[in-house]
Tab-separated table of C-alpha atoms in Angstrom:
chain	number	residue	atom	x	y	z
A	2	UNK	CA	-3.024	29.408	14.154
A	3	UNK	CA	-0.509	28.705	16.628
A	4	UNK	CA	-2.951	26.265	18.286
A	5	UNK	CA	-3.718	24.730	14.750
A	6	UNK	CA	-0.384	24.087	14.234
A	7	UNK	CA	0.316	22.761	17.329
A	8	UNK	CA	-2.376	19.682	16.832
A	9	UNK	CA	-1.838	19.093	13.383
A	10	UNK	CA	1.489	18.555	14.451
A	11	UNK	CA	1.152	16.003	16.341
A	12	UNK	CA	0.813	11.970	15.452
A	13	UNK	CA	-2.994	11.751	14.514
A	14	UNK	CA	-4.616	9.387	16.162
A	15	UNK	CA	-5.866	5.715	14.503
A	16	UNK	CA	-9.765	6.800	14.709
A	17	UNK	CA	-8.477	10.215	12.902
A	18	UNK	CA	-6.385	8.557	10.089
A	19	UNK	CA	-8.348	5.056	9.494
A	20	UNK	CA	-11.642	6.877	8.232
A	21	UNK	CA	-9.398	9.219	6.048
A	22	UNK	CA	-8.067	6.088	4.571
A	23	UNK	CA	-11.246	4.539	4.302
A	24	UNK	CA	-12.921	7.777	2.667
A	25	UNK	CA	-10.728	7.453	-0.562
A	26	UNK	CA	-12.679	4.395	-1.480
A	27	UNK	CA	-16.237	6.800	-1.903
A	28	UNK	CA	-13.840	9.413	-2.903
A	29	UNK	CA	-12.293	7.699	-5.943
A	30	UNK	CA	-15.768	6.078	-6.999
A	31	UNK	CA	-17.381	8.980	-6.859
A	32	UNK	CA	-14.832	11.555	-8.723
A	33	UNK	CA	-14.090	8.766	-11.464
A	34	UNK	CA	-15.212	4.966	-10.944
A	35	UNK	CA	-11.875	3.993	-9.770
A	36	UNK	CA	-11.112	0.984	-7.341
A	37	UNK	CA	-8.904	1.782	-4.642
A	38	UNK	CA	-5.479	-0.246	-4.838
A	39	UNK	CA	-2.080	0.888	-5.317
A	40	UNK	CA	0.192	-2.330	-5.791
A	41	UNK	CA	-1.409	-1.685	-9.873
A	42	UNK	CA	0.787	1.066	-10.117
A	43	UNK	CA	3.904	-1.162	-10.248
A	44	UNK	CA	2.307	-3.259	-12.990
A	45	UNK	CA	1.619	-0.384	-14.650
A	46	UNK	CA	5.145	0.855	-14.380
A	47	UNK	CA	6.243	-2.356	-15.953
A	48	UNK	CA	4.240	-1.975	-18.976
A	49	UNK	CA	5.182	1.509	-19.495
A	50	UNK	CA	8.921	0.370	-19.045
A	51	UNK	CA	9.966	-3.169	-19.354
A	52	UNK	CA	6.973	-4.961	-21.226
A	53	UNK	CA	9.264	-7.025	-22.463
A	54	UNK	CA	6.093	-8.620	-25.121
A	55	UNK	CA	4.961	-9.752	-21.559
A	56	UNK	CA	1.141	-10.230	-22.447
A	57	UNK	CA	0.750	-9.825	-18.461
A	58	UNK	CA	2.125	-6.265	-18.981
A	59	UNK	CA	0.568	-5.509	-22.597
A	60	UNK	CA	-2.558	-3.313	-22.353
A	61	UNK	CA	-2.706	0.577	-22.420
A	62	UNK	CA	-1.150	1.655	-19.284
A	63	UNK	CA	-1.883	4.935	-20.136
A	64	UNK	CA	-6.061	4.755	-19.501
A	65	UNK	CA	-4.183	3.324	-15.579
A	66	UNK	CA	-2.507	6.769	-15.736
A	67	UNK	CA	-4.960	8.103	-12.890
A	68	UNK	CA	-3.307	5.290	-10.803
A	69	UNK	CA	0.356	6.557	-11.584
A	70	UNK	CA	-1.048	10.105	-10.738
A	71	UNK	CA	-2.366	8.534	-7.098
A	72	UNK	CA	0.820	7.230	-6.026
A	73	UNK	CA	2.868	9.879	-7.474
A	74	UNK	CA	0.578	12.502	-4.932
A	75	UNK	CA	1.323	9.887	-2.458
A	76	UNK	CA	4.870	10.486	-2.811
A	77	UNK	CA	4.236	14.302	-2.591
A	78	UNK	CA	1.745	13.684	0.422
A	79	UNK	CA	4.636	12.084	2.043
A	80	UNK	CA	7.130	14.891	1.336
A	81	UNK	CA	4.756	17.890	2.564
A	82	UNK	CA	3.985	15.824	5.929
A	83	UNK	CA	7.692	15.370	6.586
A	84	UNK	CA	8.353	19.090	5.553
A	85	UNK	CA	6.118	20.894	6.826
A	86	UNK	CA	3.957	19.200	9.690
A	87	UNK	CA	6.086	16.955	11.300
A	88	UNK	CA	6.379	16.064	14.605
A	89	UNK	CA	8.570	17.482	16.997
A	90	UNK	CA	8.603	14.881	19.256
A	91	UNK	CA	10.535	10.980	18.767
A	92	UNK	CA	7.831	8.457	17.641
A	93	UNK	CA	6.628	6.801	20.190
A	94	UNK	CA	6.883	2.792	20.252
A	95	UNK	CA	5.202	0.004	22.312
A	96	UNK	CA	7.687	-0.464	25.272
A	97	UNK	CA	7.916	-4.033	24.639
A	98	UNK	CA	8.331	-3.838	21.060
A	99	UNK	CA	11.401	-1.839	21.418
A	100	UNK	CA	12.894	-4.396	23.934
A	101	UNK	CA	12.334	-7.181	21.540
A	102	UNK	CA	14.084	-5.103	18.964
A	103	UNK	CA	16.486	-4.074	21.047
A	104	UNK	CA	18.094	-7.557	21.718
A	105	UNK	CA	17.784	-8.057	17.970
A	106	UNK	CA	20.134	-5.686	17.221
A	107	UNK	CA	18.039	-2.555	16.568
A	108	UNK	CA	20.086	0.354	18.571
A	109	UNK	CA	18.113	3.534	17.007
A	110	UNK	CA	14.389	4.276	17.838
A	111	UNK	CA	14.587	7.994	17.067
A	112	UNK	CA	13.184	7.865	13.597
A	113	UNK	CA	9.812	6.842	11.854
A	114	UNK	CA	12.595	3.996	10.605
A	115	UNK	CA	15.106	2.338	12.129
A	116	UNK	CA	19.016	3.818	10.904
A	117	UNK	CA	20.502	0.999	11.952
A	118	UNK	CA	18.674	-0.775	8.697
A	119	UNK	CA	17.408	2.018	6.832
A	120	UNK	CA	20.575	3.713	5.039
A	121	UNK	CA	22.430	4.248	2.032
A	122	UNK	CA	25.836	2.891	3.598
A	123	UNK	CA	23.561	-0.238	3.955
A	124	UNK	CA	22.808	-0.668	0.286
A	125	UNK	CA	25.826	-3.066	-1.142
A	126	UNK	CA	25.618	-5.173	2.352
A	127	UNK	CA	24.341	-8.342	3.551
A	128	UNK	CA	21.514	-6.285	5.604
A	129	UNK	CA	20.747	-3.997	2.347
A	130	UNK	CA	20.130	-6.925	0.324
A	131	UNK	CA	17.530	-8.513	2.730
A	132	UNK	CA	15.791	-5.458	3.528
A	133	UNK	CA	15.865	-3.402	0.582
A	134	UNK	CA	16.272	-6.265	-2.131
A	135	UNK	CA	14.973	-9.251	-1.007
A	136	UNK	CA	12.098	-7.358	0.644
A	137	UNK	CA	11.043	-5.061	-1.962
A	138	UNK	CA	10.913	-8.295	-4.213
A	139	UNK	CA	8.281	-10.338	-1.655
A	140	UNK	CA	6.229	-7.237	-1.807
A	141	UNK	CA	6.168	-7.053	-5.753
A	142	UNK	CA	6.006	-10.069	-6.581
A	143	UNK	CA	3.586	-11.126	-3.307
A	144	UNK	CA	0.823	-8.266	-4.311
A	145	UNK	CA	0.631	-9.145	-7.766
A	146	UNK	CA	0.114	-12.869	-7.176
A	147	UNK	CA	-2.520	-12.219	-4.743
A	148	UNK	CA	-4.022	-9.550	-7.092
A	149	UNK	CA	-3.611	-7.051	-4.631
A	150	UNK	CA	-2.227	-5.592	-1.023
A	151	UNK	CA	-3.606	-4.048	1.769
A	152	UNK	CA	-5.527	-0.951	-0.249
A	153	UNK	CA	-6.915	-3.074	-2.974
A	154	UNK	CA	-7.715	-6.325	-0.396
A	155	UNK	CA	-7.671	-5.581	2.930
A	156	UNK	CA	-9.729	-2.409	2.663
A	157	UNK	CA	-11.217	-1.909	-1.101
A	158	UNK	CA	-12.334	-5.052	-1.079
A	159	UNK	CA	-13.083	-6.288	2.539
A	160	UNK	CA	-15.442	-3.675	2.049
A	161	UNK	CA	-17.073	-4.620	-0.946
A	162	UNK	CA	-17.937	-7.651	0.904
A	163	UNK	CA	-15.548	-10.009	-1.024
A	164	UNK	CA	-14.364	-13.013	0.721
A	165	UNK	CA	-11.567	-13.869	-1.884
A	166	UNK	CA	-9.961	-10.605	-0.351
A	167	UNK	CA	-10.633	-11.509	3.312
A	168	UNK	CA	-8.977	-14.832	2.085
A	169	UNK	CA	-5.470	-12.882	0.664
A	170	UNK	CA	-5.804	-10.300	4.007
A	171	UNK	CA	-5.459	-13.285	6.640
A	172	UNK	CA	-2.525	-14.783	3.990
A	173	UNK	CA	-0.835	-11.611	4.446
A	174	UNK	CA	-0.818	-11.264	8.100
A	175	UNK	CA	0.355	-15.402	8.458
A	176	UNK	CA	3.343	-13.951	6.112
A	177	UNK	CA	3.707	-10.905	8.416
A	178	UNK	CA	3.470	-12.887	11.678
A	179	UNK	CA	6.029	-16.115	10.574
A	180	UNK	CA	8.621	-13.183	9.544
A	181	UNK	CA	8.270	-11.261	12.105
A	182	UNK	CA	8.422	-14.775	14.708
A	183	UNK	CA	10.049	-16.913	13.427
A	184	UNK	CA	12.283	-16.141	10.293
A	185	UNK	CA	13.411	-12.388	11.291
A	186	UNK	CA	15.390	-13.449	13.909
A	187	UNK	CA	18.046	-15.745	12.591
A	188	UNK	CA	17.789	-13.874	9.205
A	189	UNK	CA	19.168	-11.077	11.087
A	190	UNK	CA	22.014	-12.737	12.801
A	191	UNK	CA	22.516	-14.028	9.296
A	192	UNK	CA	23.387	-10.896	7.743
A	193	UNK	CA	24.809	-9.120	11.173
A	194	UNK	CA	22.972	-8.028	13.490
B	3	UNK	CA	-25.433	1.990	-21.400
B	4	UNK	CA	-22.152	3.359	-23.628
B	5	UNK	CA	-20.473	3.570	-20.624
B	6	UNK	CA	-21.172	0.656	-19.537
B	7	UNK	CA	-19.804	-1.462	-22.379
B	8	UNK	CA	-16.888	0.199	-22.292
B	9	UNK	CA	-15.784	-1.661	-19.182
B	10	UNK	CA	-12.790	-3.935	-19.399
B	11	UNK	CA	-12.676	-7.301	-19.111
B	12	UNK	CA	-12.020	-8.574	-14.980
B	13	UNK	CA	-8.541	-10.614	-16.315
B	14	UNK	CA	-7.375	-8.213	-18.378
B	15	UNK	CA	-5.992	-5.830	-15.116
B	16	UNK	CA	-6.538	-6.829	-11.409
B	17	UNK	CA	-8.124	-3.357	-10.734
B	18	UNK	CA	-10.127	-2.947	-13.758
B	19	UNK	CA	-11.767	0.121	-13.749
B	20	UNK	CA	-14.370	1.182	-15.822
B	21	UNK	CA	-12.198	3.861	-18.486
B	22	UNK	CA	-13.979	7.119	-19.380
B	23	UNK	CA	-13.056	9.407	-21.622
B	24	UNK	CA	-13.069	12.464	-19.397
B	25	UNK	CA	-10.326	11.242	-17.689
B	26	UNK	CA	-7.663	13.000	-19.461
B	27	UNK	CA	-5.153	15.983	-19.396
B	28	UNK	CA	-6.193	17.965	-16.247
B	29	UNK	CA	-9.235	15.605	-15.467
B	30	UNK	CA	-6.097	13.436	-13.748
B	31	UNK	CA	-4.924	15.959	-11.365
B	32	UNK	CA	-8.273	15.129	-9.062
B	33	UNK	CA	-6.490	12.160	-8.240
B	34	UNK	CA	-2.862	13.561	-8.085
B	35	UNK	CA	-4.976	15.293	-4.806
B	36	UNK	CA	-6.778	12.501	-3.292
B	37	UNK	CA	-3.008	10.827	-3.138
B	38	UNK	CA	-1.500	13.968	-1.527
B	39	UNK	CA	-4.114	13.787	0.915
B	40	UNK	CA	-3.717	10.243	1.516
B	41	UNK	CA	-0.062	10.607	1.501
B	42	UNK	CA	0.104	12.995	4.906
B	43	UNK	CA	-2.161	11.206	6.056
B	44	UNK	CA	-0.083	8.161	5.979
B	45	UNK	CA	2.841	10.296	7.522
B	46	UNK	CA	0.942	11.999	10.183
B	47	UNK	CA	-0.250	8.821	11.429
B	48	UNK	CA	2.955	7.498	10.975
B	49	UNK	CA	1.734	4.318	9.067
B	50	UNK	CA	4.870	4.623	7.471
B	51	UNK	CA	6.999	3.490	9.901
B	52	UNK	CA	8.398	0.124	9.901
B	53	UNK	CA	7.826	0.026	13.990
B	54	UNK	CA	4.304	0.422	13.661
B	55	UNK	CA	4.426	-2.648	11.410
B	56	UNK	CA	6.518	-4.664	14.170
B	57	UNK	CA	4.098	-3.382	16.460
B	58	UNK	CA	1.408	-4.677	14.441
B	59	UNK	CA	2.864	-7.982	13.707
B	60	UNK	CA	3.648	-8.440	17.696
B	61	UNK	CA	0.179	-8.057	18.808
B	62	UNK	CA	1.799	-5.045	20.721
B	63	UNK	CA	0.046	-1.849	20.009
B	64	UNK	CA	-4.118	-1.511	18.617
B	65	UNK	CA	-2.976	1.090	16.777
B	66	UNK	CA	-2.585	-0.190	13.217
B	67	UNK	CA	-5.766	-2.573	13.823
B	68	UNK	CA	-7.373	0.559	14.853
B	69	UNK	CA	-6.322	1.850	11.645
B	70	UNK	CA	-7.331	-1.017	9.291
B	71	UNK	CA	-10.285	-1.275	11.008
B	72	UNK	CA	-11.729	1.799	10.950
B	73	UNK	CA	-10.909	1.955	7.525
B	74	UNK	CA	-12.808	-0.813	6.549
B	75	UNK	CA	-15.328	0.284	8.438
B	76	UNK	CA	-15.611	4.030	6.435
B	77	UNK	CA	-15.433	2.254	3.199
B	78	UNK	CA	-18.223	-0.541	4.406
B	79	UNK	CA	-20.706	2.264	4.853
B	80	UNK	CA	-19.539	4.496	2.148
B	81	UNK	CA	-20.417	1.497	-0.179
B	82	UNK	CA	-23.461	0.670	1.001
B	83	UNK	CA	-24.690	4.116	1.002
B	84	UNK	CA	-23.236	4.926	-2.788
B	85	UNK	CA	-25.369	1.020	-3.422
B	86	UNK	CA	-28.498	1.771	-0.982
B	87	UNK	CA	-28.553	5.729	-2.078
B	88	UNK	CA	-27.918	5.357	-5.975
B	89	UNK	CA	-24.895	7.379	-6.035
B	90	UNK	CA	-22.989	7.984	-9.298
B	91	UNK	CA	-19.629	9.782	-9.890
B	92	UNK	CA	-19.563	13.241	-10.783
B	93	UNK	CA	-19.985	12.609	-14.183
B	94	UNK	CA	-23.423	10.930	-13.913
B	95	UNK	CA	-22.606	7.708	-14.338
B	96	UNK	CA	-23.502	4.129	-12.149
B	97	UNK	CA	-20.719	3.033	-9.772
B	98	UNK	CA	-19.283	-0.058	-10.409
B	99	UNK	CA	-16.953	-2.141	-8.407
B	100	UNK	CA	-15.637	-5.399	-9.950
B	101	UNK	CA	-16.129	-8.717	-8.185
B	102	UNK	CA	-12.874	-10.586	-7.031
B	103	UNK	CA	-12.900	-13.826	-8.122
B	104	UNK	CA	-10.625	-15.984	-6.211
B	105	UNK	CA	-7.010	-17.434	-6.980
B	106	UNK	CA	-4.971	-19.635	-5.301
B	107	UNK	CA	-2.641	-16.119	-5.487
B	108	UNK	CA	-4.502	-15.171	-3.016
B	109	UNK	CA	-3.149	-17.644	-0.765
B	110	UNK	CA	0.346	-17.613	-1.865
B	111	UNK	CA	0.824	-14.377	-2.740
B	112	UNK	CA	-0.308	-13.165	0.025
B	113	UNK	CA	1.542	-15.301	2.398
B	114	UNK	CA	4.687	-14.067	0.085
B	115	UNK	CA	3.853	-10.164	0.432
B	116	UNK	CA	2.985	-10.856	4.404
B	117	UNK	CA	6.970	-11.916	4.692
B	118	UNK	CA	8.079	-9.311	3.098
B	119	UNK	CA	5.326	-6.756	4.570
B	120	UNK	CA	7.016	-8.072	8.014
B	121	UNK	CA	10.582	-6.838	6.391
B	122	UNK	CA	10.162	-3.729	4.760
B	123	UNK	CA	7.606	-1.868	6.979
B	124	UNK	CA	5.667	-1.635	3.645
B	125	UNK	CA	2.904	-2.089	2.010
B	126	UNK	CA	3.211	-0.650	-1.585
B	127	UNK	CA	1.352	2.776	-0.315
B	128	UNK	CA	3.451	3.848	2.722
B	129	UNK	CA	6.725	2.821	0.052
B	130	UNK	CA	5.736	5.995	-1.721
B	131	UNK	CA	5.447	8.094	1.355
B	132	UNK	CA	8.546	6.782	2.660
B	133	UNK	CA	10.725	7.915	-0.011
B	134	UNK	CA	8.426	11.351	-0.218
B	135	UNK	CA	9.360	11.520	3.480
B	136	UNK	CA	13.028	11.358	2.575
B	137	UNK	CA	14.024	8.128	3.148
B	138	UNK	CA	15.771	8.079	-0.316
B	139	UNK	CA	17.295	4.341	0.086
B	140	UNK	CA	13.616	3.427	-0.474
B	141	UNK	CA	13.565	4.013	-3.580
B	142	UNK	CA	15.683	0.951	-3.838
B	143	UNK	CA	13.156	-1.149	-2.202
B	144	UNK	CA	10.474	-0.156	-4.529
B	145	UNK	CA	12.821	-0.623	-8.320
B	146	UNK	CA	13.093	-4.396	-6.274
B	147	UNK	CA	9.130	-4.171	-5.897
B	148	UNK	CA	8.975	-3.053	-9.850
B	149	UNK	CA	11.443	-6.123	-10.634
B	150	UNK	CA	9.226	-8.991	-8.265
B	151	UNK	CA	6.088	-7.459	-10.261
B	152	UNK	CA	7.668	-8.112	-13.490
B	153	UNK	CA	8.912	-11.503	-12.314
B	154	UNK	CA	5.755	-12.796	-11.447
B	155	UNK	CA	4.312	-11.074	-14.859
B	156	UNK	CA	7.501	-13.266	-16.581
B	157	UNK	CA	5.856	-16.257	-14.881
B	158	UNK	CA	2.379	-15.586	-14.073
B	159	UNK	CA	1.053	-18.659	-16.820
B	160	UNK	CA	3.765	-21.590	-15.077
B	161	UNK	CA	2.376	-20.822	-11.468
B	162	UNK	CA	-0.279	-22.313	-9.463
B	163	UNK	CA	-3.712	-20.168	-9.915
């Protein structure tokens, strides 16, 4: 048990937690004909909440409730991982990755996420409002315009063998690589870093 | 063949899903599991960590590749066999996956949700772990996810697609 513990414990490995990913695309065909994605849900928290007589957020969420259910277990997932089989150890980050960050103005590498950006005393700053604010927004309103994010794109339908979705996967990492680049940089200075 | 008609129309929802009636009450809870698995898994790998993003985005670690990958890799095969094999869900019925049909959103949107991918650490699944994990100030970052979905739904007719 001890043992068990031990290597459960311990950061899985990317040919351990890729084909766990990839098995909930059989797994949700096959216990309900569901499409993997998870961006839907927070269309279908709009229409259950602010429909606003949207017609983009008018149908019966609640037939999408299996999708609210998903993430919801996701959010639970999260919490017994943290609680109860976490790792012991600091992460571990690329060497050079941390040095880039490092003369960025990122001081804490302790933590699945950096403190330094990652805190309530953050939220009603300059670096709150591009991380949390301005960020969440991009992903909300980026994932609905291209229909999708990583789950529903990259890997439901990469898989499929769609190209519009290998289309919206290289879009996201050209977004992912000019932020991280080019515009992350001075939009840190910017809000004091 | 019931079933069948019974599936929604491709524009009406971006993950249309074919809607059967057994999904109801406790039915749900199948998937309430499959997301609690998914969820540690996203933790344990730490795919939930905004470093492993940077990494990602730096060309610095395989790791996340390695992740994506394989991923799309599992699913490949898993869909070919369910196609090859004849598969059907538990409840008897045929698979069905929609078909994509492509947007200019594609292009635009997802150069939009690769910036702020790059910012957050996120993609829409880890944003759940993360605030399961206890990073409560997340929760922040996903009502501003909730108000850009309902901005482009506020707008979705007047932009380019």
């Amino acid at each position: 048990m001890n043992q068990f513990m031990e290597w459960i414990t311990q950061p899985w490995p990317w040919y351990v937690a890729g084909p766990m990913i990839g098995l909930t695309v059989p797994a949700l065909l096959i216990v309900g004909n569901k499409s993997f994605g998870i961006s839907s849900s927070l269309r279908h928290v709009c229409a259950a909440c602010i429909p606003a007589g949207i017609p983009f957020f008018t149908y019966n969420w609640k037939k999408e409730m299996w999708n609210l259910l998903f993430v919801l277990g996701i959010l639970i997932g999260g919490f017994i991982a943290t609680s109860f089989l976490a790792n012991p150890n600091e992460i571990v980050i690329a060497e050079q990755t941390q040095a880039e960050l490092s003369a960025i103005g990122i001081t804490d590498f302790s933590g699945l996420l950096p403190a330094d950006i990652f805190n309530w005393e953050n939220l009603f700053t300059a670096k709150g409002l591009l991380f949390f604010v301005v960020g969440g927004f991009l992903v909300g309103f980026g994932t609905r315009y291209a229909g999708g994010c990583t789950s529903g794109h990259a890997i439901m339908g990469i898989s499929s063998l769609q190209w519009p979705s290998l289309v919206a996967t290289i879009f996201f990492m050209i977004g992912g690589f000019l932020m991280t680049h080019v515009i992350m940089e001075p939009l840190m200075k910017l809000v004091g870093f | 063949m019931k079933v069948l008609e019974k599936k929604i129309k491709a524009d009406v929802c971006d993950a249309p899903n074919s809607r059967i009636d057994h999904d109801k009450g406790h039915e749900l809870i199948k998937y309430l599991i499959i997301g609690v698995v998914f969820g540690i898994v996203f933790v344990k790998a730490e795919i939930i960590s905004w470093f492993r993003i940077q990494e990602m985005f730096r060309l610095q670690s395989f790791f996340m590749y390695g992740v994506i990958g394989s991923a799309i890799v599992t699913g490949l095969i898993s869909i070919q066999l369910i196609k090859r094999l004849g598969i059907k869900t538990i409840h008897g019925e045929a698979i069905n996956i929609p078909t994509k049909e492509f947007k200019k959103g594609q292009i635009i949107g997802g150069f939009i949700f690769g910036l702020g991918w790059a910012l957050t650490g996120a993609c829409p699944g880890p944003l759940f772990a993360q605030i399961g994990s206890g990073f409560t100030v997340i929760f922040i970052t996903f009502l501003s996810a909730i108000a850009g979905t309902w901005v482009y739904g506020k707008f979705s007719d007047k932009l380019p697609n």
